[in-house]
Coordinates of C-alpha atoms and ligand atoms in Angstrom, one line a residue:
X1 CA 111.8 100.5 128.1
X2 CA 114.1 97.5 127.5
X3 CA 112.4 94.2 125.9
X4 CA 114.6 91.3 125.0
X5 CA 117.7 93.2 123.2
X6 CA 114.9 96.0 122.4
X7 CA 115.2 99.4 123.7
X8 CA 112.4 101.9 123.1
X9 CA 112.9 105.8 124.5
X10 CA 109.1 106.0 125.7
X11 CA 107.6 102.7 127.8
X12 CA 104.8 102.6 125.0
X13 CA 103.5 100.1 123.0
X14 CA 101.4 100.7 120.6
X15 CA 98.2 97.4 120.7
X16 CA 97.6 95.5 117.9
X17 CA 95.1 95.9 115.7
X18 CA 93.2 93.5 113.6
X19 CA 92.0 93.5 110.9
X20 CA 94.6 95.9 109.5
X21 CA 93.4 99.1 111.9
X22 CA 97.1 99.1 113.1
X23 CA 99.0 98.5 109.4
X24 CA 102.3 99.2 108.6
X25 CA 101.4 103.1 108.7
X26 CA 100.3 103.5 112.2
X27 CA 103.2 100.8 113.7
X28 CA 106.0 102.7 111.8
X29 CA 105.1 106.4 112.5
X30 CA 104.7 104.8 116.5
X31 CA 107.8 103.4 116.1
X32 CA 109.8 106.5 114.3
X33 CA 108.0 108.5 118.0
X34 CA 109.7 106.5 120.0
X35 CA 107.4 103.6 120.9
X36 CA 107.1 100.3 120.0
X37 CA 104.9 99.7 116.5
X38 CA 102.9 96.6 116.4
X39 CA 101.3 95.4 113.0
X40 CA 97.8 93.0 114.0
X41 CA 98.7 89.7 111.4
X42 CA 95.1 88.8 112.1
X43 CA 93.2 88.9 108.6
X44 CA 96.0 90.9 106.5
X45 CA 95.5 88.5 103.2
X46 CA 92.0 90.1 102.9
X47 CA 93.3 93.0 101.5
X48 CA 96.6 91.9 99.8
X49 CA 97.7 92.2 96.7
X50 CA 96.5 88.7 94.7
X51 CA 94.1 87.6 96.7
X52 CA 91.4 85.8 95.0
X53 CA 89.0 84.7 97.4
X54 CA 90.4 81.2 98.1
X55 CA 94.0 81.6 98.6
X56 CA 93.8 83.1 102.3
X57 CA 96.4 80.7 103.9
X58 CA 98.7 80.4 101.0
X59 CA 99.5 84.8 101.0
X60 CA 98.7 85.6 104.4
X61 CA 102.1 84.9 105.6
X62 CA 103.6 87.1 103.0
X63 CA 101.4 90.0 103.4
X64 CA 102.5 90.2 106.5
X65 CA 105.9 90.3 105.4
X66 CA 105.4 93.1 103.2
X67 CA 103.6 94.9 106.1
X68 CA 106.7 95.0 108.0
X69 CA 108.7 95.9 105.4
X70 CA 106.9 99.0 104.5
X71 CA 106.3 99.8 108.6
X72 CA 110.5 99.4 108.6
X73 CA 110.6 102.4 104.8
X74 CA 109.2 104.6 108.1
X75 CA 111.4 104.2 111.0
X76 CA 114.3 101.6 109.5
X77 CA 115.9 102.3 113.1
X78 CA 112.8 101.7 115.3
X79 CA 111.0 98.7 117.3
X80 CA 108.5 96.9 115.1
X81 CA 106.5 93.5 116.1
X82 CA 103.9 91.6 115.4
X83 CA 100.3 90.9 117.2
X84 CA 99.7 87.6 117.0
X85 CA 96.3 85.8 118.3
X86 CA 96.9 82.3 119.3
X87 CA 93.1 81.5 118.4
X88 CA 94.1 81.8 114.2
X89 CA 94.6 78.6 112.4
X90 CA 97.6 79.7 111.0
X91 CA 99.2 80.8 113.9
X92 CA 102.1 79.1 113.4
X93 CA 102.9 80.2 109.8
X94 CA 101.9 83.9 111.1
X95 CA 105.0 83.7 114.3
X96 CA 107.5 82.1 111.5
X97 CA 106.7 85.3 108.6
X98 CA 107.0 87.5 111.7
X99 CA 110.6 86.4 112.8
X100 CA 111.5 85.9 108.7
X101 CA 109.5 89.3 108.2
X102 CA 112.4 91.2 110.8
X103 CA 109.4 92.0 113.6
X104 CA 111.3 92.6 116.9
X105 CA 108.8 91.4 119.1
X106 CA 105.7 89.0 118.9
X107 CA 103.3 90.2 121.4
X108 CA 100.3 87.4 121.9
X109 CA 97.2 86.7 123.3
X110 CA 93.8 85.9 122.4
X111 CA 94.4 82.5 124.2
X112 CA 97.6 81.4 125.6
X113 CA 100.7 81.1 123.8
X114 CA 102.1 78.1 125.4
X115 CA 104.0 77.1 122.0
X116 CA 105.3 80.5 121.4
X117 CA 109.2 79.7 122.3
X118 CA 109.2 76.5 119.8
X119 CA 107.8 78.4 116.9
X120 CA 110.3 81.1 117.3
X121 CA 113.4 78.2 118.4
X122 CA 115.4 80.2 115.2
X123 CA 115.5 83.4 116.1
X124 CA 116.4 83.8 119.7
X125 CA 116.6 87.9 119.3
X126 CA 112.5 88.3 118.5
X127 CA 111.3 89.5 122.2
X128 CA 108.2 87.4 123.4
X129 CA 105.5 89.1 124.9
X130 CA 102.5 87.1 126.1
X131 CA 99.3 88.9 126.8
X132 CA 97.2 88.0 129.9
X133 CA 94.3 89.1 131.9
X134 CA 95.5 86.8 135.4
X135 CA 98.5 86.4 137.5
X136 CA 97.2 82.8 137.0
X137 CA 97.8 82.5 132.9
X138 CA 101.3 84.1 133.2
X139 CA 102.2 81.4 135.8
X140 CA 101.1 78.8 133.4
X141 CA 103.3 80.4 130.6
X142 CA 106.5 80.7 132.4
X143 CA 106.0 77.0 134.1
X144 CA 105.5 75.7 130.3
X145 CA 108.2 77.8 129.0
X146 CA 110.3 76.9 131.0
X147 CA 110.0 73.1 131.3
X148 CA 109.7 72.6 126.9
X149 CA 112.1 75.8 126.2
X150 CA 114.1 76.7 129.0
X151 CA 112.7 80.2 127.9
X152 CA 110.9 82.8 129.8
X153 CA 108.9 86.2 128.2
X154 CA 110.7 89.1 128.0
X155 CA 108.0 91.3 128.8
X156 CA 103.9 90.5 129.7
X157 CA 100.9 92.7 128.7
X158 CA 98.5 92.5 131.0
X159 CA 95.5 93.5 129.8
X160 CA 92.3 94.4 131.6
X161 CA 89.2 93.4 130.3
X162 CA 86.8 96.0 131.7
X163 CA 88.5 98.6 129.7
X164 CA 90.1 97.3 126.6
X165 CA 89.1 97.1 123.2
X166 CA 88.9 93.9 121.1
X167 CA 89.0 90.5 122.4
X168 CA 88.8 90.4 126.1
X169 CA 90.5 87.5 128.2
X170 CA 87.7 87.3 130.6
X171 CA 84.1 85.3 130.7
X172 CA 81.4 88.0 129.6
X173 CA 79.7 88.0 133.2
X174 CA 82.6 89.1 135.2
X175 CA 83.3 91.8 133.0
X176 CA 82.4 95.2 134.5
X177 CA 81.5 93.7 137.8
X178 CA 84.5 95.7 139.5
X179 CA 85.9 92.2 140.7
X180 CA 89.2 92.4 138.4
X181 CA 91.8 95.0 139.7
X182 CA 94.3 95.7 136.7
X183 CA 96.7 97.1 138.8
X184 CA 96.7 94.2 141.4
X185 CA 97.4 91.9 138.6
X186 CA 100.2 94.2 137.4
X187 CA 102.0 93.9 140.6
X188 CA 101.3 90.3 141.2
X189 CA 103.1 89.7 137.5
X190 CA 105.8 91.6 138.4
X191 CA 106.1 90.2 141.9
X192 CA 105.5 86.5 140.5
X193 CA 108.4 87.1 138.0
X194 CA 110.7 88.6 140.5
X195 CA 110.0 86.4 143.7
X196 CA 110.2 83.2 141.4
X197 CA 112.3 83.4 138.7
X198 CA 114.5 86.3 139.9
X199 CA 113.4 87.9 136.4
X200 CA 113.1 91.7 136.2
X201 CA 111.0 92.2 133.0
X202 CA 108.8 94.8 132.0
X203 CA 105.2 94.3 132.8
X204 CA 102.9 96.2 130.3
X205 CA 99.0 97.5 131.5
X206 CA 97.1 97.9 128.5
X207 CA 93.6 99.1 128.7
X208 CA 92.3 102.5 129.6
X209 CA 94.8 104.3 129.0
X210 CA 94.2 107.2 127.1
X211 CA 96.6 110.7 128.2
X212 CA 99.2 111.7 130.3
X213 CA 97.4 111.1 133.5
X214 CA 96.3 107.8 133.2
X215 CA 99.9 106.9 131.7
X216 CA 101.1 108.4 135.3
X217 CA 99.1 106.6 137.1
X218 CA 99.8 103.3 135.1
X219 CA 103.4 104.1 136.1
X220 CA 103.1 104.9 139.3
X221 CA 100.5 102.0 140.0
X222 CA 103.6 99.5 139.3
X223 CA 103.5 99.0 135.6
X224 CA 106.6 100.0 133.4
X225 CA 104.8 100.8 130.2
X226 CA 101.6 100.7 128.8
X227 CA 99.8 99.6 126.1
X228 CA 97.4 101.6 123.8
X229 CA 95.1 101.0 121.3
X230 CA 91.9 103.3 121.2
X231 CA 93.9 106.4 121.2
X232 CA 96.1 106.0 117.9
X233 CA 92.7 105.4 115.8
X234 CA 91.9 108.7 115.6
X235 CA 95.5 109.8 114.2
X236 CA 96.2 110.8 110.8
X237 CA 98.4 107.3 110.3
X238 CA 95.8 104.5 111.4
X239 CA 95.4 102.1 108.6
X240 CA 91.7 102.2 109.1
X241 CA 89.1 103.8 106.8
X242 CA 88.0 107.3 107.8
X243 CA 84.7 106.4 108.3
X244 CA 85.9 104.2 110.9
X245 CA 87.1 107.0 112.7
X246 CA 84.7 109.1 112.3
X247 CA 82.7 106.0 114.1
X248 CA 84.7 106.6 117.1
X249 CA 84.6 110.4 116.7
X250 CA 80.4 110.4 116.5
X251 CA 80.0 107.4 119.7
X252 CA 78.8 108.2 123.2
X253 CA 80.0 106.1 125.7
X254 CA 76.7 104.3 125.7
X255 CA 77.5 103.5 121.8
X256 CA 80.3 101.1 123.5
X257 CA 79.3 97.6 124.9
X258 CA 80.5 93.7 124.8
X259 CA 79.5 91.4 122.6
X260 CA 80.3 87.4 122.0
X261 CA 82.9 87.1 119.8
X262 CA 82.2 83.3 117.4
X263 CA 86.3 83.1 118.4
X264 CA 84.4 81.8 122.0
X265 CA 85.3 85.2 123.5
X266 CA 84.2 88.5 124.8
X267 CA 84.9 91.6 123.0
X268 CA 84.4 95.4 123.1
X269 CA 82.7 97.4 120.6
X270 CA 80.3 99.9 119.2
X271 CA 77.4 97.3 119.6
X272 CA 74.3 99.1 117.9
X273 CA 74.8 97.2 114.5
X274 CA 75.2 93.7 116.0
X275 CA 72.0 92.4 114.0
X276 CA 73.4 94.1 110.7
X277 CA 76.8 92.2 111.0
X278 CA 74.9 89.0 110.7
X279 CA 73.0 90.0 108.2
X280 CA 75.1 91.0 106.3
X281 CA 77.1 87.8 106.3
X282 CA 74.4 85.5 105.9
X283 CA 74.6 87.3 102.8
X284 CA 77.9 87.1 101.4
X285 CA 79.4 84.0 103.2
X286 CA 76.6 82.0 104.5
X287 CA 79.0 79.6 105.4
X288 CA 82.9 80.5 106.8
X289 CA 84.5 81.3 103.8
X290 CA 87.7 80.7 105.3
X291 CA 88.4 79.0 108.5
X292 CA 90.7 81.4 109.5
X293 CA 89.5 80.7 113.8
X294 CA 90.5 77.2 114.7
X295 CA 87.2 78.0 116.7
X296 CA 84.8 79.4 115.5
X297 CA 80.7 79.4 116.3
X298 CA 80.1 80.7 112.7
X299 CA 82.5 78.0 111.4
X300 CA 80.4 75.1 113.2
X301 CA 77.4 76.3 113.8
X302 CA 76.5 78.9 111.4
X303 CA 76.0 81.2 114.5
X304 CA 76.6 84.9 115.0
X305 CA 78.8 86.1 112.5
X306 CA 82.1 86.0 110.7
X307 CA 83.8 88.4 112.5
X308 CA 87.0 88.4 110.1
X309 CA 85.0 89.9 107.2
X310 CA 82.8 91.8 109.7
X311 CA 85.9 93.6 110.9
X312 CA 87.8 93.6 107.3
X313 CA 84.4 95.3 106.2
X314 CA 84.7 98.2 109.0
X315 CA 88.6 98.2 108.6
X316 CA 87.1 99.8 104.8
X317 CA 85.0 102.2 105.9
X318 CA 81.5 99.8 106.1
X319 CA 80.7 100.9 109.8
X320 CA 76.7 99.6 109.2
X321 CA 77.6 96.1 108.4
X322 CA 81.2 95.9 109.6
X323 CA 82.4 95.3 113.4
X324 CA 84.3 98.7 115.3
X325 CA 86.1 97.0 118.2
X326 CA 87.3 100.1 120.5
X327 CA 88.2 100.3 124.2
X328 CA 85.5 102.4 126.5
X329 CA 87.6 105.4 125.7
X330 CA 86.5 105.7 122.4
X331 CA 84.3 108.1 123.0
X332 CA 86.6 110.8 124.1
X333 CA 88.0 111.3 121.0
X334 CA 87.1 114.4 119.6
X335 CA 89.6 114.9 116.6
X336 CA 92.0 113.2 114.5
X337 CA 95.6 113.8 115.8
X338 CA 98.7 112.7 114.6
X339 CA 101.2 109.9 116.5
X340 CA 103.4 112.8 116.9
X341 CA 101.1 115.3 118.8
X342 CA 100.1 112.1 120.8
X343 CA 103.7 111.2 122.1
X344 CA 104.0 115.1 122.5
X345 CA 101.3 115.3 125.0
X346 CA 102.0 111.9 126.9
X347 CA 105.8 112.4 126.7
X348 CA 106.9 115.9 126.5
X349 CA 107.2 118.9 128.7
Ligands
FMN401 C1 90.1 98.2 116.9 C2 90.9 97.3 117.9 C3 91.3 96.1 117.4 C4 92.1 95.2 118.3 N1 92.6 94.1 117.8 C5 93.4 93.3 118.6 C6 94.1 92.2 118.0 O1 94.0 91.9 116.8 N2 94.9 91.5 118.8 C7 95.1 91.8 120.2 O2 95.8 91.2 120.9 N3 94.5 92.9 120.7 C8 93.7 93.7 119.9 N4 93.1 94.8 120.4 C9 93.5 95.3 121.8 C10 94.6 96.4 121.7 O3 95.8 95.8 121.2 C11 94.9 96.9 123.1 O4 95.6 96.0 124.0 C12 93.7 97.5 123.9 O5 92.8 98.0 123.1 C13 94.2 98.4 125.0 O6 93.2 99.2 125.5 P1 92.8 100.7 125.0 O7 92.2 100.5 123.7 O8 91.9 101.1 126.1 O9 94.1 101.5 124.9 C14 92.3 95.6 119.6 C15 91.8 96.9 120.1 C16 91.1 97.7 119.2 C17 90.6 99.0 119.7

């Protein structure tokens, strides 16, 4: 798979991961496999080196420099990028480390990146990959790109959002109603692209997709990769805390649900220990400690929860109190593999 001036031997794309579930360990060994390593920037100054508690903005940019630096002591050769959510207040300073930081590729979502081409005016060679969930938001992104930047994406994710873990780019009530087709929106990317733009680019189906079969499928459904979260947590390399996995390893599929994200969105996770989250927060930052979401219901309103500590917290092994985003898969795993033995089984005879 070709992205940009990118070339990959396996159409894979490992998702991002916030906060710090895909770290340099888990994007590098992807990326020394074959496949493209993505490092989530979302919430990596919690756990840097010199933070104090009140200096989130000033490092985060840096730790995510020294993320891809260490992903790059694994696979110097291979295709690292950054996840970048477009809902972060420091969005911006985020895209510039990423491009400074060597990523290959910013793929983004969690809102439209309609500003993505300025930020990134500098460094023509980063590849730009915008996630959506319609054939309508991808129109919107190559209409805008195009007028401001004369610039289009070099790939899209298109990510459905009854399957998917994390942050899902639907409202919660159509969710799991059967009315969104991933594979309908796939093709009407890939035939918007091509029929409008004469543009040939690689149009990613993330969510679901968990072996060989549904890979196949994706594939032969009109997708020419796919990107997968859920699957590389249970692997020897994810930067999240065992117990964490173990949290996927333990959950029946009736463990995984949606919740309301404060970021204004839907997400998918083990849902059981919603009321702890909160509690748990009123707790220890009974006010946003942070404003890390330009958004944020916790920020304004004090309500639900502060889902950057509630993740950091489950990212360290606190699955009562911390949030376990996962795609509906989650349950099948039933071991902790390695990224290897995963690109073996999707990839190899
Ligand atoms: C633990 C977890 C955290 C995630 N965090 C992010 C994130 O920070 N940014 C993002 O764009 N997507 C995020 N996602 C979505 C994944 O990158 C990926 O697109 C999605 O999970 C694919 O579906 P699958 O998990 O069924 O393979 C997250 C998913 C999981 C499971």
């Amino acid at each position: 798979m070709r992205i940009g001036k990118h070339e990959v031997p396996y159409p894979l794309i490992q998702g991002g991961m916030a906060v710090r579930v895909s770290g340099h360990r888990l994007a590098g060994n992807v990326a020394r496999c074959g496949g493209i390593g993505l490092i989530a920037s979302a919430g990596i100054a919690l756990n840097a080196p010199g933070f104090t508690g009140d200096n989130y903005f000033a490092i985060e940019p840096q730790a995510l420099k020294d993320e891809l630096a260490k992903a790059y002591e694994i696979a110097p050769d291979g295709v690292i990028g950054t996840n970048c959510m477009v809902a972060v207040t420091d969005y911006a300073e985020l895209i510039k480390a990423s491009c400074e930081g060597g990523a290959k590729l910013i793929v983004s979502g969690a809102g439209l990146p309609l500003n993505l081409p300025g930020l990134t005016a500098d460094w023509p060679d980063v590849a730009l990959v915008p996630i959506v969930s319609s054939i309508k938001a991808a129109e919107l992104i190559a209409r805008k790109w195009h007028k401001a930047y004369d610039r289009m994406p070099d790939a899209v994710v298109v990510e459905d959002p009854d399957t998917a873990g994390g942050h899902l780019g639907d409202k919660l009530e159509n969710i799991g109603t059967g009315q969104y087709d991933q594979y309908a929106t796939v093709r009407g990317v890939k035939a918007y692209f091509r029929d409008t733009w004469n543009l040939d680019i690689p149009i990613v189906a993330a969510g679901g997709v968990w072996d060989r079969v549904d890979l196949q499928n994706a594939l032969q459904q009109g997708a020419d990769g796919v990107q997968m979260g859920t699957r590389f947590v249970c692997t020897e390399e994810c930067d999240a805390a065992d117990a964490f996995k173990q949290a996927y390893l333990d959950c029946k599929e009736e463990d995984i649900g949606l919740i309301m994200s404060p970021a204004g969105l839907p997400g998918r996770a083990l849902v059981a220990n919603v009321e702890a989250i909160r509690e748990r927060d009123l707790e220890m930052t009974p006010t946003c400690p942070t404003g890390c979401l330009r958004k944020c219901a916790y920020k304004s309103e004090g309500e639900r929860f502060c889902i950057v500590h509630a993740l950091d917290r489950a990212q360290r092994g606190d699955i009562e109190t911390g949030l376990v985003f996962c795609g509906t898969n989650a349950w099948k795993a039933t071991r902790i593999e390695t990224v290897a033995e995963i690109f073996d089984e999707l990839f190899h005879d």
